Short mmCIF file of C-alpha atoms and ligand atoms in Angstrom, two decimals:
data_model
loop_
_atom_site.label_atom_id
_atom_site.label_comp_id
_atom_site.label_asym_id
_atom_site.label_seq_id
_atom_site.Cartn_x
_atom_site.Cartn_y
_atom_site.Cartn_z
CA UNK Y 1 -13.06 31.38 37.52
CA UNK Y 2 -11.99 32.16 40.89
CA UNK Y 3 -15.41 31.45 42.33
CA UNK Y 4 -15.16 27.70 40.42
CA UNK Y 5 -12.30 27.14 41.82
CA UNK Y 6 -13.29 28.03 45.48
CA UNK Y 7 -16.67 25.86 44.99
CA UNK Y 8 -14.29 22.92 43.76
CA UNK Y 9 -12.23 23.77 47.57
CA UNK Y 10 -15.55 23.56 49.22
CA UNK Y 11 -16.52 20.25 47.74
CA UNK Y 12 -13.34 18.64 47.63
CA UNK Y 13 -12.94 19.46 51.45
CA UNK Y 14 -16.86 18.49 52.00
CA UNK Y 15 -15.87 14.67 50.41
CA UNK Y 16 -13.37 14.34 52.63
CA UNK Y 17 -15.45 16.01 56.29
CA UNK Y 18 -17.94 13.15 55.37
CA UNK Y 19 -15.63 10.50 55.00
CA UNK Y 20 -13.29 11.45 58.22
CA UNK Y 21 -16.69 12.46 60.09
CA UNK Y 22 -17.96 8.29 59.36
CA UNK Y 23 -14.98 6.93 60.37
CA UNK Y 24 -14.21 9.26 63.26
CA UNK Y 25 -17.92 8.63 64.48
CA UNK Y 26 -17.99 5.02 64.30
CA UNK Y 27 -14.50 4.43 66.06
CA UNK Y 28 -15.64 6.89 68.89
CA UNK Y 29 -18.93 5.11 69.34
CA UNK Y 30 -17.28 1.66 69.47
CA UNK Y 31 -14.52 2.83 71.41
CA UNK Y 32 -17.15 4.41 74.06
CA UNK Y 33 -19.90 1.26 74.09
CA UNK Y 34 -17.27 -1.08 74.51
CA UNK Y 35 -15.51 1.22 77.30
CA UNK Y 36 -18.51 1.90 79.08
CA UNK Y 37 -19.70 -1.75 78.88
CA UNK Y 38 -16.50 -3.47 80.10
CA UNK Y 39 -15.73 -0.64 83.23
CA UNK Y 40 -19.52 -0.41 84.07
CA UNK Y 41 -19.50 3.75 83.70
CA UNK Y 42 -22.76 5.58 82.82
CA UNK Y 43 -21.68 8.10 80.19
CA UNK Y 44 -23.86 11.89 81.58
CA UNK Y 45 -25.05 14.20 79.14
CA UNK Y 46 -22.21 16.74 79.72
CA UNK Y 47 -19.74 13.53 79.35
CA UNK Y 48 -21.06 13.25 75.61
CA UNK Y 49 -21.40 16.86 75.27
CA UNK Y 50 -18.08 17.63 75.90
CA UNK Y 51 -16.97 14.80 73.68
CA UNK Y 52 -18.67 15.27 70.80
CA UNK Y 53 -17.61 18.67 70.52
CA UNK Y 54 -13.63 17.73 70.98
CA UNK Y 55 -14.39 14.80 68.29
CA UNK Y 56 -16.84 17.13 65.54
CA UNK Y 57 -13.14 20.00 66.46
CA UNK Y 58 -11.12 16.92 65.31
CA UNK Y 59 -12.99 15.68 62.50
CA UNK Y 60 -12.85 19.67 61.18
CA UNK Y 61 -9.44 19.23 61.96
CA UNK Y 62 -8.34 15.58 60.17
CA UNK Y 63 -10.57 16.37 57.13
CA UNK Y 64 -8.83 19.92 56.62
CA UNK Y 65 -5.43 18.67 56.74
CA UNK Y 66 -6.46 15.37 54.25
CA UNK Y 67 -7.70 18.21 51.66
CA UNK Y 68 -4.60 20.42 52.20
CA UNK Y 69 -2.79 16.86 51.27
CA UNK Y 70 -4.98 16.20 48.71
CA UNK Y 71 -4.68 19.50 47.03
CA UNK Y 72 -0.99 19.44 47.16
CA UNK Y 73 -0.66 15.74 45.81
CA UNK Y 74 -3.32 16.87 42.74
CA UNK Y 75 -1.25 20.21 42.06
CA UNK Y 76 2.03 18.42 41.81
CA UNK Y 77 0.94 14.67 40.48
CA UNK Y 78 -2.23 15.80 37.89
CA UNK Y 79 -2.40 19.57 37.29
CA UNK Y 80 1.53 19.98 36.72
CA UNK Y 81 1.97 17.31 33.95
CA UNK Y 82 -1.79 17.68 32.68
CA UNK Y 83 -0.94 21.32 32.07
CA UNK Y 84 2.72 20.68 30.35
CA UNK Y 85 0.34 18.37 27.69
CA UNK Y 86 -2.42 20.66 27.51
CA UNK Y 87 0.51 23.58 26.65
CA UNK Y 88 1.75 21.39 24.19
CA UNK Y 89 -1.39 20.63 22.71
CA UNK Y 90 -2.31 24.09 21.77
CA UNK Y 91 1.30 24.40 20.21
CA UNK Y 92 -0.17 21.70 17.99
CA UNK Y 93 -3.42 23.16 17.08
CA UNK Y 94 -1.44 26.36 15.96
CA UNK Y 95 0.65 24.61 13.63
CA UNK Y 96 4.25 23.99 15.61
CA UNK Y 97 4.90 20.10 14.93
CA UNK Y 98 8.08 20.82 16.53
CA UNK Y 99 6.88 20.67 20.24
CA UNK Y 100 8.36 17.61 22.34
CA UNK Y 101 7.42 17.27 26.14
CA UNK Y 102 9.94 16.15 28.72
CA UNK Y 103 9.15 12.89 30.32
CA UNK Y 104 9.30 13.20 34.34
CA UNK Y 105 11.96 11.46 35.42
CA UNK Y 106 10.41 9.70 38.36
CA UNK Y 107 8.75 7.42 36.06
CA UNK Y 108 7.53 5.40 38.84
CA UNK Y 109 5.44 7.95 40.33
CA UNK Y 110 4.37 9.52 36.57
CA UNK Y 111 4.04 6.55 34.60
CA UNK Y 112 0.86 6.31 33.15
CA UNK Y 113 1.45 10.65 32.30
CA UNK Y 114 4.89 9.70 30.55
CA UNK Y 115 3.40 7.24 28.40
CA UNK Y 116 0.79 9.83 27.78
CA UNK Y 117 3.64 11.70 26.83
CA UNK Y 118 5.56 9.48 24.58
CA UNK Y 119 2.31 8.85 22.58
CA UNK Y 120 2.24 12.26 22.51
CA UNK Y 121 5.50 13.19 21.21
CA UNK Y 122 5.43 10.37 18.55
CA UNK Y 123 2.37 12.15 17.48
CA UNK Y 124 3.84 15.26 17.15
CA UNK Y 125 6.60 13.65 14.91
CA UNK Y 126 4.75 12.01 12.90
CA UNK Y 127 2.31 15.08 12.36
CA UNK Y 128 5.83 16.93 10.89
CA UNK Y 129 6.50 14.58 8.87
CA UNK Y 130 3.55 14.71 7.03
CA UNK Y 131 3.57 17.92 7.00
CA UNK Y 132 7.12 17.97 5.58
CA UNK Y 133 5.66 15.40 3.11
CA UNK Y 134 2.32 17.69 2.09
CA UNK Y 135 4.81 21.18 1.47
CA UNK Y 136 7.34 18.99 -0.49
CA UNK Y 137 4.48 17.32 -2.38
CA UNK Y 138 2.92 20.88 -3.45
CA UNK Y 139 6.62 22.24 -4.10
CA UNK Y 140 7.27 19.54 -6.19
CA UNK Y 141 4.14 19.54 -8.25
CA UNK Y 142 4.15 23.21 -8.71
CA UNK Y 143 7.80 22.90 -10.14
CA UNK Y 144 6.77 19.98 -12.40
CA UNK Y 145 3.92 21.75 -13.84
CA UNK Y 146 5.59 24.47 -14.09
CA UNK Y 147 8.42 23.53 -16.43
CA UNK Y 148 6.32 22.44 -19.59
CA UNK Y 149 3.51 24.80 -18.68
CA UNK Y 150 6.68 27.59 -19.34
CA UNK Y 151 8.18 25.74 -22.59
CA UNK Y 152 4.48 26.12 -24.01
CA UNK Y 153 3.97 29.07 -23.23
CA UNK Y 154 6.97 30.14 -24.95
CA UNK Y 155 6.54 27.72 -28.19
CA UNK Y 156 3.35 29.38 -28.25
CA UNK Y 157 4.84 33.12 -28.07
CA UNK Y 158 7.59 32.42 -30.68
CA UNK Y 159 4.52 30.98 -32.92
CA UNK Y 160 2.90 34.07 -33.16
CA UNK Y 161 5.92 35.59 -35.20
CA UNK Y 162 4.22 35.72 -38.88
CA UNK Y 163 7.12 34.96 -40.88
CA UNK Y 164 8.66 32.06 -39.17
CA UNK Y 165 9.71 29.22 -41.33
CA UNK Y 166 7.79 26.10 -41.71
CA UNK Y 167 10.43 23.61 -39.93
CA UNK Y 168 10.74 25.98 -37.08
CA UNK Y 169 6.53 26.11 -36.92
CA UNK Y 170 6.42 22.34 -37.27
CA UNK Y 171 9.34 22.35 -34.56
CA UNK Y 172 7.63 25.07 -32.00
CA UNK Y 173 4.43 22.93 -32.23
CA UNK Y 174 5.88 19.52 -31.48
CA UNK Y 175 6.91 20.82 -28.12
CA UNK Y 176 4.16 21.98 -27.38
CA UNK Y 177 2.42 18.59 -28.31
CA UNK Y 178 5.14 16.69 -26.37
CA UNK Y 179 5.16 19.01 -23.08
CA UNK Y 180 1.67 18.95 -23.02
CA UNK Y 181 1.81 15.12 -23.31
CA UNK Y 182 3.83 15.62 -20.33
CA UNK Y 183 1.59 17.41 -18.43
CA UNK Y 184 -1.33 14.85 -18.99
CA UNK Y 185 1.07 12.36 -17.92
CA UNK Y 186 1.94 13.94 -14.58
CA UNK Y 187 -1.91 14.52 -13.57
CA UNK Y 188 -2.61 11.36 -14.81
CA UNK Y 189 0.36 9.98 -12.43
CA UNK Y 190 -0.12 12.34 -9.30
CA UNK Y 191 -4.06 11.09 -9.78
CA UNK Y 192 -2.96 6.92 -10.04
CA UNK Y 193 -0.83 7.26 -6.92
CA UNK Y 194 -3.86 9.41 -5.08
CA UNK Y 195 -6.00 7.13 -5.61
CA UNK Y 196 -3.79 4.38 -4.69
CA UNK Y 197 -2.72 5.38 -1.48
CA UNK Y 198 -6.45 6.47 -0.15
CA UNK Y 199 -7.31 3.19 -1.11
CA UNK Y 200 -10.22 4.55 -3.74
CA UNK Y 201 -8.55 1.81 -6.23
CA UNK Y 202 -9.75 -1.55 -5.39
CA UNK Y 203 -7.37 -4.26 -6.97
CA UNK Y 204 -9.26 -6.74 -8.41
CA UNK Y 205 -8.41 -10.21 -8.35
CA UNK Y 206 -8.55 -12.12 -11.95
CA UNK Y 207 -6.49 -15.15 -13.29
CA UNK Y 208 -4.27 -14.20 -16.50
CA UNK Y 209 -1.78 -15.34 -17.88
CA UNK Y 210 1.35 -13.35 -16.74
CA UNK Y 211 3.63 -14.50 -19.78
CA UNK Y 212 1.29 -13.24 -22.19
CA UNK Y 213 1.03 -9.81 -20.52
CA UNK Y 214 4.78 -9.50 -20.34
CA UNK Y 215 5.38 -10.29 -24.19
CA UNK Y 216 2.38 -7.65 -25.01
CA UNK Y 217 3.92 -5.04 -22.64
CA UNK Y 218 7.50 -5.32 -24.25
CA UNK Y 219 6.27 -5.23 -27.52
CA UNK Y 220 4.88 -1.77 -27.20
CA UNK Y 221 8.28 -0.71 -27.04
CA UNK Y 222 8.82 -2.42 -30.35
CA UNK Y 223 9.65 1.14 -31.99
CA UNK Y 224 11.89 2.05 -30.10
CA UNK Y 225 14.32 -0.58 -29.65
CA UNK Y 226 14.56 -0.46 -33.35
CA UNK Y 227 15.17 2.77 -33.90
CA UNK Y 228 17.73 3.25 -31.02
CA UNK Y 229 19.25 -0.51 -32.19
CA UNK Y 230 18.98 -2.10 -28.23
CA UNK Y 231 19.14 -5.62 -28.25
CA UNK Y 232 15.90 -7.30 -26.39
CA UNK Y 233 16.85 -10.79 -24.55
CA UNK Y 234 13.76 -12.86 -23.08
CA UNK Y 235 13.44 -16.01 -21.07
CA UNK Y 236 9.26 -16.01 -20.45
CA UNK Y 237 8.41 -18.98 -18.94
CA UNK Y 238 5.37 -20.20 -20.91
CA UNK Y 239 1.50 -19.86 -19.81
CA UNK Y 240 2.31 -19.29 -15.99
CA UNK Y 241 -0.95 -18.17 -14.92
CA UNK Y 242 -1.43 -16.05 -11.29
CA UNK Y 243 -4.85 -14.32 -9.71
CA UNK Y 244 -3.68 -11.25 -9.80
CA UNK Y 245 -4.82 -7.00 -11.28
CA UNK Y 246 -4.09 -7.19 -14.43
CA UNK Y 247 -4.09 -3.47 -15.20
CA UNK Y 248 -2.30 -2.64 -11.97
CA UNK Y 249 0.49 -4.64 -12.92
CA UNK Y 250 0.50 -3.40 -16.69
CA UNK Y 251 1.50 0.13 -15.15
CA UNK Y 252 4.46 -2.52 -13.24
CA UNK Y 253 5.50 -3.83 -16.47
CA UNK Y 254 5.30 -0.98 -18.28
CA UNK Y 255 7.24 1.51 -15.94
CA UNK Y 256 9.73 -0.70 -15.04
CA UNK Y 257 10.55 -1.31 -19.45
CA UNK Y 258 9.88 2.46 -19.89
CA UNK Y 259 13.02 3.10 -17.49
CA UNK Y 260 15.33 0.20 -18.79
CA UNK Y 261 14.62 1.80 -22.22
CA UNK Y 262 15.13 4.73 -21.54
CA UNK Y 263 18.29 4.66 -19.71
CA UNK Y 264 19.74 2.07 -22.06
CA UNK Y 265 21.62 3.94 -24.75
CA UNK Y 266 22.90 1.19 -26.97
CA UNK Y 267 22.91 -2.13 -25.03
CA UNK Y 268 20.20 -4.61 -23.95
CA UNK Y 269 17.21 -4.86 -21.98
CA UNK Y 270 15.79 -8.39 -21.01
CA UNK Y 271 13.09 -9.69 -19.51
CA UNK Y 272 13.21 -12.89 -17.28
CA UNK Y 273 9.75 -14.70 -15.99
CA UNK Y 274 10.08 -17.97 -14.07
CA UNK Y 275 7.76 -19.50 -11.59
CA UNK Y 276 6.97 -22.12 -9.09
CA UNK Y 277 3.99 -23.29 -7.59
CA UNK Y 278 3.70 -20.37 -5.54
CA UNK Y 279 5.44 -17.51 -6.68
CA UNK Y 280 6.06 -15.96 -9.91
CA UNK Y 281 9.71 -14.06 -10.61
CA UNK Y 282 10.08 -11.39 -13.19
CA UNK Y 283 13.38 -10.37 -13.96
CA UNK Y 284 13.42 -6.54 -16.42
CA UNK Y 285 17.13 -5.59 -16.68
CA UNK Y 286 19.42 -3.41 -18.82
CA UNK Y 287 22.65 -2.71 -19.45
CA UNK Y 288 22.07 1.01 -18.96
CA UNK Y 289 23.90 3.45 -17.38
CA UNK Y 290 22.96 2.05 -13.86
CA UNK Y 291 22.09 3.39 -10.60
CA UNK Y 292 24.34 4.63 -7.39
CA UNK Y 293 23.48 3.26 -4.06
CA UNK Y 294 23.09 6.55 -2.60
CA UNK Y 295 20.35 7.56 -5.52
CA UNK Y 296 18.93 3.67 -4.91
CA UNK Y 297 18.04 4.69 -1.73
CA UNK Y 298 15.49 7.24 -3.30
CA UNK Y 299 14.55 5.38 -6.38
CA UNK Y 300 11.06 4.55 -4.86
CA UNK Y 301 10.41 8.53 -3.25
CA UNK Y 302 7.87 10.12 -5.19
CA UNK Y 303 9.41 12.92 -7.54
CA UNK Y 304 12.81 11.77 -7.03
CA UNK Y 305 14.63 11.51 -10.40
CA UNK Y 306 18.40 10.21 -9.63
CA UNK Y 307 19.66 10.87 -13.27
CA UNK Y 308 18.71 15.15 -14.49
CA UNK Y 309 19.06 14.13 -17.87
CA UNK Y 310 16.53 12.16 -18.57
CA UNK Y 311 14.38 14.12 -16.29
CA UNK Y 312 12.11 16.00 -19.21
CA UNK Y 313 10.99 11.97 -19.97
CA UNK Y 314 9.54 11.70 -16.78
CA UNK Y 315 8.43 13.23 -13.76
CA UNK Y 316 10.09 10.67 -10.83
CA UNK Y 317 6.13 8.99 -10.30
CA UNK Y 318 7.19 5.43 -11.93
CA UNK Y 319 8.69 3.53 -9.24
CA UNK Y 320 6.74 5.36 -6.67
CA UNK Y 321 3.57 4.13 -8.17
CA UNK Y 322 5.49 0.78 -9.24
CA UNK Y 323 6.29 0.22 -5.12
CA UNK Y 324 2.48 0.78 -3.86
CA UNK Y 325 1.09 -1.57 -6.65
CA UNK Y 326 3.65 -4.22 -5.47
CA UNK Y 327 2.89 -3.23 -1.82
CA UNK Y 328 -1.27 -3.86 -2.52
CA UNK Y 329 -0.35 -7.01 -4.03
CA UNK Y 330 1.92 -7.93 -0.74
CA UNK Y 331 4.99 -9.11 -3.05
CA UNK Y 332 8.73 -7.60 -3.48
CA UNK Y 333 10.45 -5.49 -5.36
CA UNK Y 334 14.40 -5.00 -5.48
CA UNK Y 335 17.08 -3.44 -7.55
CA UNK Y 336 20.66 -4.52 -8.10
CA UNK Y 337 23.03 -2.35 -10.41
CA UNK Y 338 25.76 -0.91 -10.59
CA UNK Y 339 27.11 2.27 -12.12
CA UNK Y 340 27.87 1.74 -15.57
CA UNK Y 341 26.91 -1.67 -16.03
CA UNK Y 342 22.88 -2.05 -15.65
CA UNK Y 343 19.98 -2.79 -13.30
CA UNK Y 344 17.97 -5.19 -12.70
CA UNK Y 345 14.61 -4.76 -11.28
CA UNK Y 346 13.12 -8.17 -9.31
CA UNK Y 347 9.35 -8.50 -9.12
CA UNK Y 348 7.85 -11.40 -6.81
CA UNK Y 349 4.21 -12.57 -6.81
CA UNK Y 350 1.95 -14.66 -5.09
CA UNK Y 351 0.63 -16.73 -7.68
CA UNK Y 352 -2.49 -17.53 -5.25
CA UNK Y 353 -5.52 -15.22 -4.13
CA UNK Y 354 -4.11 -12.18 -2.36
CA UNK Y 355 -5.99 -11.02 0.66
CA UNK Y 356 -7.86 -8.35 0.53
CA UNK Y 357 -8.09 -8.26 -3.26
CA UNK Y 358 -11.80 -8.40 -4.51
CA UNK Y 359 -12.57 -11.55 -6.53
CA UNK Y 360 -13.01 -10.02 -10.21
CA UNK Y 361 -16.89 -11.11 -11.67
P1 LIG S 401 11.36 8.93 -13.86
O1 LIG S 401 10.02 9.23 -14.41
O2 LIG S 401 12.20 10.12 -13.64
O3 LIG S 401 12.06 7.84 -14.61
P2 LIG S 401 11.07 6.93 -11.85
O4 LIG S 401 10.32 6.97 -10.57
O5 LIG S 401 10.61 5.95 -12.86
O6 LIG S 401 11.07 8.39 -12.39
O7 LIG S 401 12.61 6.66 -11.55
C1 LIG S 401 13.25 7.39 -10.52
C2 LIG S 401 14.75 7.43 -10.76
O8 LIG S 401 15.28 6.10 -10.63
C3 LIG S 401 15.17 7.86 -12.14
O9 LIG S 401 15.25 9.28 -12.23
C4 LIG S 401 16.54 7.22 -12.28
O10 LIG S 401 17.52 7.99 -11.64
C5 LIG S 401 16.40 5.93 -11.50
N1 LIG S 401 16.13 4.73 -12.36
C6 LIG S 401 14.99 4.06 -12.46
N2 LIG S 401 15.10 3.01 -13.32
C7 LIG S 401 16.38 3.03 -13.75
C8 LIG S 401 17.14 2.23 -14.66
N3 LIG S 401 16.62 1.17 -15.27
N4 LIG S 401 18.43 2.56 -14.87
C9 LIG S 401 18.99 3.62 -14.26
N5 LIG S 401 18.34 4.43 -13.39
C10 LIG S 401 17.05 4.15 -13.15
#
């Protein structure tokens, strides 16, 4: 190391002995033909001699002190700031997101190592945040599976007792059915939204006719509004067609009435489609028991359920997986409600080819 490092002296000094020696050399020899010329002197041998050993002294001289400059410019100006970043970059590789580098404050003189820097410490932030994201992720899903891996597992316990009456057996084994439904429905979901945002799912782009897909969609909650007695209102503009995914916006249409339905207790949930030339506008609302504007702000974070007791009918996925299908087909979604009264969810779609959808065969 030491030896490198004295090598690196060496040749660092040797760049600069040539250079000085050149330009020393060819001012002296200028300097001397044009003296000698113009005052009509005959240089001797011991006249050069003498010189040339006073100028090689001085060249030794001038190159030493432009390396001693040299080195102390590259210690302060490269080696100082290249080793803060190089410091912080093994923090990195260890795992700390939480290392920041200070910016030199003489910008002027450090400006293209503080930009290297603020690169840098954006990097670093954005690093922790997905690594906040990733452990929240795996805490969340472990808790979700968890739950109704627990509730079978004790269904399945109480089962084995050999005199236990035949509603409680029927009982025991419906959870089990329904938790395991659940289950199948948050792999199924964590799986979707995977696949969505590595971009595995291509969105294909086919012309349907949206009215027709919202009347089908509603109507598979045809059970339920009759049993729980909600009233269903509907304004579908007729055949409006758009090139859109069909299946990818099923999921929309049938989180977004899955929600209204389910936190509609008696009330009404209606569903609005109108359309111009270029955009088509669907309107699902409720009269439901609404959402707060601070849990609005989370409605769209994956696993985030706003309202606990509804929580065992879902697993906080929909509108997460609702917001990237809108995203990949570059329209908007927005919510208005209010607490007590209802919300509305507001869908808008390009009617036209999206880019970067593939053209369906
Ligand atoms: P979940 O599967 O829990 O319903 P979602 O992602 O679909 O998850 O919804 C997230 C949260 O948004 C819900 O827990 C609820 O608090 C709120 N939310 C969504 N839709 C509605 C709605 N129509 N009315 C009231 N709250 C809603």
């Amino acid at each position: 190391m030491n030896c490198k490092k004295i090598l690196f002296g060496i040749s660092s000094w040797m760049i600069f002995f040539i250079t000085a020696a050149f330009a020393v050399s060819c001012c002296t020899m200028l300097f001397v033909t044009t003296l000698s010329e113009t005052l009509d002197i005959t240089l001797t041998k011991e006249n050069i001699s003498v010189a040339a050993k006073l100028t090689f002294a001085n060249v030794l001289l001038i190159s030493l002190i432009f390396t001693v400059i040299d080195a102390i410019r590259r210690r302060l100006m490269v080696e100082r700031p290249s080793k803060r970043i190089i410091e912080a970059g093994e923090k990195i590789t260890s795992g700390d997101f939480s290392v920041r580098i200070e910016p030199f404050s003489d910008n002027h003189a450090y400006e293209s190592f503080n930009s290297i820097i603020h690169c840098f410490n954006k990097m670093a932030e954005e690093l922790g945040s997905l690594e906040t994201l990733r452990t929240d992720f795996i805490a969340n899903v472990s808790h979700e599976l968890k739950t109704p891996l627990s509730v079978i597992q004790n269904y399945g316990t109480m089962l084995h007792s050999p005199d236990l009456p035949d509603e409680k057996r029927i009982e025991y084994a419906k959870g089990i059915t329904e938790n395991s439904r659940r289950l199948a429905s948050l792999i199924t979901n964590i799986l979707k939204l995977n696949k969505l945002e590595n971009q595995q799912i291509f969105p294909v782009s086919e012309r349907f006719d949206l009215s027709e897909q919202l009347c089908q969609s509603l109507l598979q909650f045809e059970e339920k509004w009759e049993q729980e007695g909600i009233e269903i209102e509907t304004d579908i503009a007729d055949e409006i067609y758009i090139n859109s995914d069909a299946e990818l916006l099923g999921l929309v249409w049938n989180n977004l009435l899955s929600n209204a339905f389910k936190f509609t207790e008696i009330g009404t949930v209606s569903v609005f489609l109108i359309a111009d030339e270029d955009y088509a506008t669907v309107k699902i609302s409720d009269t439901g028991c609404g959402i707060s504007a601070e849990t609005g702000t989370h409605i769209f974070e994956k696993f985030y359920q706003g309202d606990t007791s509804h929580a065992m009918q879902g697993n906080g996925l929909g509108l997460a997986l609702v917001k990237r299908v809108i995203d990949i087909m570059q329209g908007e979604i927005t919510v208005e409600s209010e607490v007590g009264k209802g919300s509305t969810f507001t869908v808008k779609l390009k009617r036209g080819e999206v880019v970067g959808m593939e053209k369906a065969d």
